[in-house]
Tab-separated table of C-alpha atoms in Angstrom:
chain	number	residue	atom	x	y	z
A	194	MET	CA	-50.153	22.000	-20.800
A	195	THR	CA	-49.499	18.401	-21.170
A	196	ALA	CA	-47.171	16.178	-18.968
A	197	LEU	CA	-46.674	13.031	-21.659
A	198	PRO	CA	-44.134	12.379	-23.704
A	199	GLU	CA	-44.555	12.219	-27.548
A	200	PRO	CA	-42.030	9.497	-29.048
A	201	LYS	CA	-43.382	10.802	-31.965
A	202	GLN	CA	-42.316	14.574	-32.603
A	203	TRP	CA	-38.894	13.475	-30.864
A	204	VAL	CA	-36.795	12.938	-34.428
A	205	GLU	CA	-38.247	16.459	-35.245
A	206	LYS	CA	-38.245	18.245	-31.828
A	207	TYR	CA	-34.915	16.986	-30.566
A	208	ALA	CA	-32.603	15.068	-32.556
A	209	ASP	CA	-30.533	18.760	-34.131
A	210	TYR	CA	-30.081	19.239	-30.375
A	211	LEU	CA	-29.210	16.247	-28.778
A	212	TYR	CA	-26.848	15.267	-32.273
A	213	SER	CA	-25.366	19.337	-31.801
A	214	TYR	CA	-24.870	18.349	-27.882
A	215	ALA	CA	-23.045	15.083	-28.661
A	216	LEU	CA	-20.809	16.693	-30.479
A	217	ALA	CA	-19.763	19.532	-28.652
A	218	ARG	CA	-18.467	16.488	-26.490
A	219	LEU	CA	-17.602	13.614	-29.101
A	220	ASP	CA	-16.314	15.493	-31.780
A	221	ASN	CA	-16.771	12.600	-34.087
A	222	GLU	CA	-20.526	12.042	-35.416
A	223	GLU	CA	-20.820	8.657	-36.516
A	224	THR	CA	-19.480	8.296	-32.364
A	225	ALA	CA	-22.681	11.618	-32.190
A	226	ARG	CA	-24.971	9.593	-34.712
A	227	ASP	CA	-25.452	6.290	-32.894
A	228	LEU	CA	-25.879	7.953	-29.486
A	229	VAL	CA	-28.731	9.816	-30.605
A	230	GLN	CA	-30.393	7.212	-32.132
A	231	GLU	CA	-29.759	5.251	-28.912
A	232	THR	CA	-30.894	7.860	-26.788
A	233	PHE	CA	-33.846	7.953	-28.324
A	234	LEU	CA	-35.024	3.848	-28.246
A	235	ALA	CA	-33.379	3.668	-24.528
A	236	ALA	CA	-35.736	6.670	-23.959
A	237	LEU	CA	-39.234	4.065	-25.428
A	238	GLU	CA	-37.977	1.201	-22.689
A	239	LYS	CA	-37.845	4.222	-19.702
A	240	LEU	CA	-41.085	5.854	-21.294
A	241	GLY	CA	-42.863	5.092	-18.176
A	242	GLN	CA	-40.164	7.134	-15.638
A	243	PHE	CA	-41.329	9.689	-17.527
A	244	LYS	CA	-42.949	11.854	-14.605
A	245	GLY	CA	-43.475	15.675	-16.142
A	246	GLU	CA	-40.921	17.177	-13.581
A	247	SER	CA	-38.070	18.616	-16.920
A	248	SER	CA	-39.317	19.245	-19.744
A	249	GLU	CA	-38.896	16.467	-22.997
A	250	ARG	CA	-35.952	17.771	-23.887
A	251	THR	CA	-34.647	17.499	-20.415
A	252	TRP	CA	-35.413	14.544	-19.050
A	253	LEU	CA	-34.035	13.448	-23.582
A	254	THR	CA	-30.965	15.034	-22.042
A	255	ALA	CA	-30.503	13.662	-19.789
A	256	ILE	CA	-30.297	10.233	-20.998
A	257	LEU	CA	-27.542	11.033	-23.076
A	258	LYS	CA	-25.476	12.753	-21.296
A	259	TYR	CA	-25.133	9.090	-19.137
A	260	LYS	CA	-24.490	7.540	-22.863
A	261	VAL	CA	-21.471	10.583	-23.651
A	262	ILE	CA	-19.699	9.291	-19.787
A	263	ASP	CA	-19.507	5.387	-20.870
A	264	VAL	CA	-18.083	6.591	-23.927
A	265	TYR	CA	-15.740	9.263	-22.426
A	266	ARG	CA	-15.301	5.436	-19.734
A	267	LYS	CA	-15.032	3.074	-23.226
A	268	ARG	CA	-12.315	5.918	-24.363
A	269	SER	CA	-9.983	5.619	-21.111
A	270	SER	CA	-10.079	2.186	-20.318
A	271	GLY	CA	-6.890	-0.564	-20.474
A	272	LEU	CA	-4.361	-1.030	-18.366
A	273	GLN	CA	-3.997	1.958	-15.235
A	274	SER	CA	-0.194	3.235	-15.604
A	275	GLU	CA	-0.786	2.583	-19.987
A	276	ARG	CA	-3.470	5.071	-18.912
A	277	ILE	CA	-2.129	7.487	-17.001
A	278	GLY	CA	0.437	8.634	-19.617
A	279	HIS	CA	3.617	10.348	-20.449
A	280	GLU	CA	5.094	11.954	-17.835
A	281	PRO	CA	4.988	16.083	-18.785
A	282	GLU	CA	6.041	16.929	-15.412
A	283	ILE	CA	9.762	15.220	-16.591
A	284	GLU	CA	9.874	17.500	-19.709
A	285	PHE	CA	8.359	20.882	-18.136
A	286	PHE	CA	10.858	21.192	-14.110
A	287	GLU	CA	13.820	20.472	-13.736
A	288	PRO	CA	14.073	17.209	-11.441
A	289	GLU	CA	16.638	18.421	-9.052
A	290	ASN	CA	14.602	20.724	-7.788
A	291	GLY	CA	10.753	21.415	-9.531
A	292	HIS	CA	11.289	24.553	-11.562
A	293	TRP	CA	10.107	25.167	-14.023
A	294	LYS	CA	12.672	24.742	-17.364
A	295	ASP	CA	13.365	27.955	-19.341
A	296	ALA	CA	12.173	26.400	-22.633
A	297	TYR	CA	8.344	26.123	-20.791
A	298	ALA	CA	7.242	28.123	-18.406
A	299	PRO	CA	4.349	30.566	-18.868
A	300	ARG	CA	4.841	33.113	-21.158
A	301	ALA	CA	1.949	35.518	-20.599
A	302	LEU	CA	-0.444	35.176	-23.519
A	303	GLY	CA	-2.515	38.958	-23.216
A	304	VAL	CA	-5.157	37.490	-22.600
A	305	GLU	CA	-5.749	35.754	-19.093
A	306	ASP	CA	-8.491	37.738	-18.301
A	307	THR	CA	-10.577	38.097	-20.792
A	308	ASP	CA	-13.511	36.406	-22.537
A	309	LEU	CA	-10.979	33.523	-24.152
A	310	LEU	CA	-13.453	32.586	-26.594
A	311	ALA	CA	-14.511	36.671	-27.874
A	312	HIS	CA	-10.584	35.339	-29.654
A	313	LYS	CA	-12.143	33.133	-32.026
A	314	GLU	CA	-8.466	31.931	-33.186
A	315	LEU	CA	-7.575	31.069	-29.060
A	316	ALA	CA	-10.829	29.205	-28.996
A	317	ALA	CA	-9.734	27.132	-32.133
A	318	ILE	CA	-6.708	26.881	-30.694
A	319	LEU	CA	-8.274	25.338	-27.131
A	320	ARG	CA	-10.229	22.803	-29.212
A	321	MET	CA	-7.576	21.660	-31.357
A	322	CYS	CA	-5.639	21.161	-28.231
A	323	LEU	CA	-8.316	18.910	-26.105
A	324	GLN	CA	-8.566	16.795	-28.974
A	325	LYS	CA	-4.483	16.021	-28.840
A	326	LEU	CA	-4.747	15.080	-25.187
A	327	PRO	CA	-5.033	11.400	-24.628
A	328	ALA	CA	-7.783	9.597	-24.071
A	329	LEU	CA	-7.662	9.801	-19.894
A	330	TRP	CA	-6.774	12.771	-19.868
A	331	HIS	CA	-9.275	15.123	-22.344
A	332	SER	CA	-12.132	12.412	-21.201
A	333	VAL	CA	-11.536	13.204	-16.993
A	334	PHE	CA	-10.679	16.455	-18.668
A	335	SER	CA	-14.170	16.620	-20.077
A	336	MET	CA	-16.720	15.654	-17.731
A	337	LYS	CA	-14.689	17.850	-14.537
A	338	HIS	CA	-14.622	21.108	-16.372
A	339	MET	CA	-17.046	20.512	-19.457
A	340	GLU	CA	-20.164	18.095	-17.491
A	341	GLU	CA	-19.213	20.179	-14.136
A	342	MET	CA	-18.903	16.260	-12.222
A	343	GLU	CA	-18.087	15.141	-8.847
A	344	THR	CA	-14.728	13.726	-8.968
A	345	ASP	CA	-16.083	10.965	-6.972
A	346	ALA	CA	-18.161	10.047	-9.620
A	347	ILE	CA	-15.963	10.178	-12.012
A	348	CYS	CA	-13.442	8.622	-10.392
A	349	LYS	CA	-15.642	5.421	-9.649
A	350	GLU	CA	-16.820	5.481	-14.273
A	351	ILE	CA	-13.348	5.732	-15.244
A	352	LYS	CA	-11.657	3.562	-12.274
A	353	VAL	CA	-8.403	5.033	-10.917
A	354	THR	CA	-7.949	5.944	-7.407
A	355	PRO	CA	-8.038	9.881	-6.312
A	356	SER	CA	-4.542	10.206	-5.424
A	357	ASN	CA	-4.014	9.418	-10.125
A	358	PHE	CA	-8.009	11.288	-10.568
A	359	TRP	CA	-5.455	14.961	-9.328
A	360	VAL	CA	-1.594	13.786	-11.111
A	361	ILE	CA	-4.049	13.006	-14.119
A	362	ILE	CA	-6.078	16.427	-14.035
A	363	HIS	CA	-2.500	18.268	-13.319
A	364	ARG	CA	-0.800	16.703	-16.418
A	365	ALA	CA	-3.606	17.356	-18.586
A	366	LYS	CA	-3.296	20.974	-17.840
A	367	LEU	CA	-0.052	21.166	-17.730
A	368	ASN	CA	-0.393	19.290	-21.719
A	369	LEU	CA	-2.985	22.073	-22.851
A	370	ARG	CA	-1.269	25.014	-21.002
A	371	ALA	CA	1.743	23.938	-23.296
A	372	CYS	CA	-0.525	22.964	-26.568
A	373	ILE	CA	-1.802	26.255	-26.545
A	374	GLN	CA	1.422	28.909	-25.985
A	375	LYS	CA	3.198	27.068	-28.678
A	376	ALA	CA	-0.407	27.531	-30.911
A	377	TRP	CA	-0.481	31.359	-29.744
A	378	LYS	CA	1.948	33.803	-32.083
B	1095	MET	CA	18.111	23.386	0.934
B	1096	GLY	CA	16.810	24.436	3.354
B	1097	VAL	CA	12.712	24.037	3.352
B	1098	ILE	CA	11.595	27.236	2.379
B	1099	LYS	CA	14.224	27.553	-0.097
B	1100	LYS	CA	12.576	23.850	-1.281
B	1101	ILE	CA	8.708	25.330	-1.679
B	1102	GLN	CA	10.173	28.580	-3.370
B	1103	TYR	CA	11.890	26.191	-5.840
B	1104	ASN	CA	9.183	23.541	-6.622
B	1105	CYS	CA	6.915	25.245	-9.434
B	1106	ARG	CA	6.023	20.987	-10.139
B	1107	HIS	CA	4.318	20.306	-7.007
B	1108	ALA	CA	3.022	24.220	-6.841
B	1109	THR	CA	1.448	23.883	-10.359
B	1110	TYR	CA	-0.189	20.520	-8.206
B	1111	LEU	CA	-1.232	22.066	-5.742
B	1112	ILE	CA	-2.961	25.009	-8.472
B	1113	GLU	CA	-4.911	22.746	-9.917
B	1114	LYS	CA	-6.143	21.111	-7.206
B	1115	ARG	CA	-7.533	23.520	-5.254
B	1116	GLN	CA	-9.521	24.909	-8.232
B	1117	HIS	CA	-12.135	21.502	-7.245
B	1118	THR	CA	-10.495	21.277	-4.083
B	1119	SER	CA	-9.995	21.671	-0.337
B	1120	LEU	CA	-6.275	22.005	0.417
B	1121	THR	CA	-4.553	20.620	3.751
B	1122	ILE	CA	-3.263	23.585	5.797
B	1123	LYS	CA	0.223	21.409	4.728
B	1124	GLU	CA	-1.027	22.151	1.258
B	1125	ARG	CA	-1.807	25.681	2.192
B	1126	VAL	CA	1.199	26.620	3.420
B	1127	HIS	CA	3.270	25.756	0.486
B	1128	LEU	CA	0.795	26.738	-2.090
B	1129	VAL	CA	1.469	30.466	-0.541
B	1130	ILE	CA	5.210	30.315	0.005
B	1131	HIS	CA	5.301	29.765	-3.319
B	1132	LEU	CA	2.620	32.157	-5.164
B	1133	ALA	CA	3.886	35.037	-2.960
B	1134	GLY	CA	7.876	34.754	-4.741
B	1135	CYS	CA	6.325	32.582	-8.012
B	1136	SER	CA	5.640	34.886	-10.403
B	1137	VAL	CA	5.959	32.474	-13.341
B	1138	CYS	CA	3.390	30.358	-11.351
B	1139	ARG	CA	1.190	33.419	-11.185
B	1140	LEU	CA	0.185	32.498	-14.078
B	1141	PHE	CA	0.194	30.441	-14.531
B	1142	GLN	CA	-2.697	30.194	-11.953
B	1143	ARG	CA	-4.691	32.513	-13.829
B	1144	GLN	CA	-4.506	31.392	-16.882
B	1145	SER	CA	-5.588	27.849	-16.087
B	1146	ARG	CA	-8.494	29.298	-14.169
B	1147	MET	CA	-8.492	31.387	-17.834
B	1148	ILE	CA	-8.594	27.269	-19.920
B	1149	ASN	CA	-10.987	26.488	-17.106
B	1150	ARG	CA	-13.429	29.001	-18.193
B	1151	ALA	CA	-12.883	28.783	-21.837
B	1152	ALA	CA	-13.650	25.117	-21.747
B	1153	ARG	CA	-17.144	25.500	-19.785
B	1154	GLU	CA	-17.566	27.871	-22.600
B	1155	LEU	CA	-16.468	26.163	-26.003
B	1156	PHE	CA	-18.664	23.758	-24.335
B	1157	ARG	CA	-21.440	25.560	-23.628
B	1158	GLU	CA	-21.092	27.122	-27.545
B	1159	ALA	CA	-20.621	24.186	-29.663
B	1160	THR	CA	-24.188	22.518	-28.121
B	1161	GLY	CA	-25.862	25.712	-29.259
B	1162	GLN	CA	-23.834	25.723	-32.770
B	1163	GLY	CA	-27.047	23.958	-34.492
B	1164	HIS	CA	-25.659	21.413	-36.700
B	1165	VAL	CA	-28.047	19.222	-38.131
B	1166	LEU	CA	-28.558	15.936	-38.834
B	1167	ASP	CA	-29.575	14.199	-43.021
B	1168	GLU	CA	-32.619	13.848	-43.049
B	1169	ASP	CA	-33.359	11.047	-44.627
B	1170	LEU	CA	-31.073	9.349	-41.009
B	1171	LYS	CA	-34.038	11.664	-39.782
B	1172	ARG	CA	-36.414	9.444	-41.183
B	1173	GLU	CA	-34.764	6.548	-40.834
B	1174	MET	CA	-35.077	7.150	-36.151
B	1175	GLN	CA	-37.793	7.659	-36.837
B	1176	GLN	CA	-39.540	4.575	-38.031
B	1177	ARG	CA	-37.079	2.958	-35.651
B	1178	ILE	CA	-39.346	4.811	-33.073
B	1179	ASN	CA	-42.524	4.245	-34.452
B	1180	GLU	CA	-42.205	0.259	-34.656
B	1181	ARG	CA	-40.926	-0.152	-31.371
B	1182	LEU	CA	-43.847	2.213	-29.885
B	1183	SER	CA	-45.978	-0.397	-32.353
B	1184	GLY	CA	-44.381	-3.326	-31.314
């Protein structure tokens, strides 16, 4: 078994996989294509660092993952106050005591304990609702839940304090859940 | 309004704690707050179930989408490989 990388076969072997990986995370074909190309070129620069401990695909994916996170970071940059965004807490809860407003209180969807993705419809709704999230929330949510990154690392990447991080996580979930409930008839 | 009543009413804070708890440990005060609240609030208990369901689903959505096998245009692939070859020989 050879541990040497073989760049001449990269595109044929891995381009489609890497493209699917990027597309799943960024929902933008052009950005995904660019990242695949950049990944190959960045990998060429680091050929000497490939130790053969992981497979070539895992190694390339790790490089791509870093680039995806970079896109999340860029998308969510800007003024802190603007970035944290509107306050669904004000919309969803009574201002004086924090109680759910009737119109926004969670209702049972009937699928709470099932495999959501077994419902094709619900998977489509989730995708749609994720795309509607403001950029910063989307970045934070994706890094936390999908890339399964540590909180500290996310805070560092996108330059938010831990307390703002929890505010963002809370707001993103309130919005996402409300969006799903609204779309799920 | 007494302290307990305030906690029982405050779904805004309870949902915040529900989110936070899924990623880190809460302080003792926060834990007490959440236990008291959830004991009396079926709506927030439902929120908690839905929140977990969404997290699970989002993770799976990603995994599924990654393996979905999108295919890049052949011309583009040739271009990519060419660029790699140029660097290799250059």
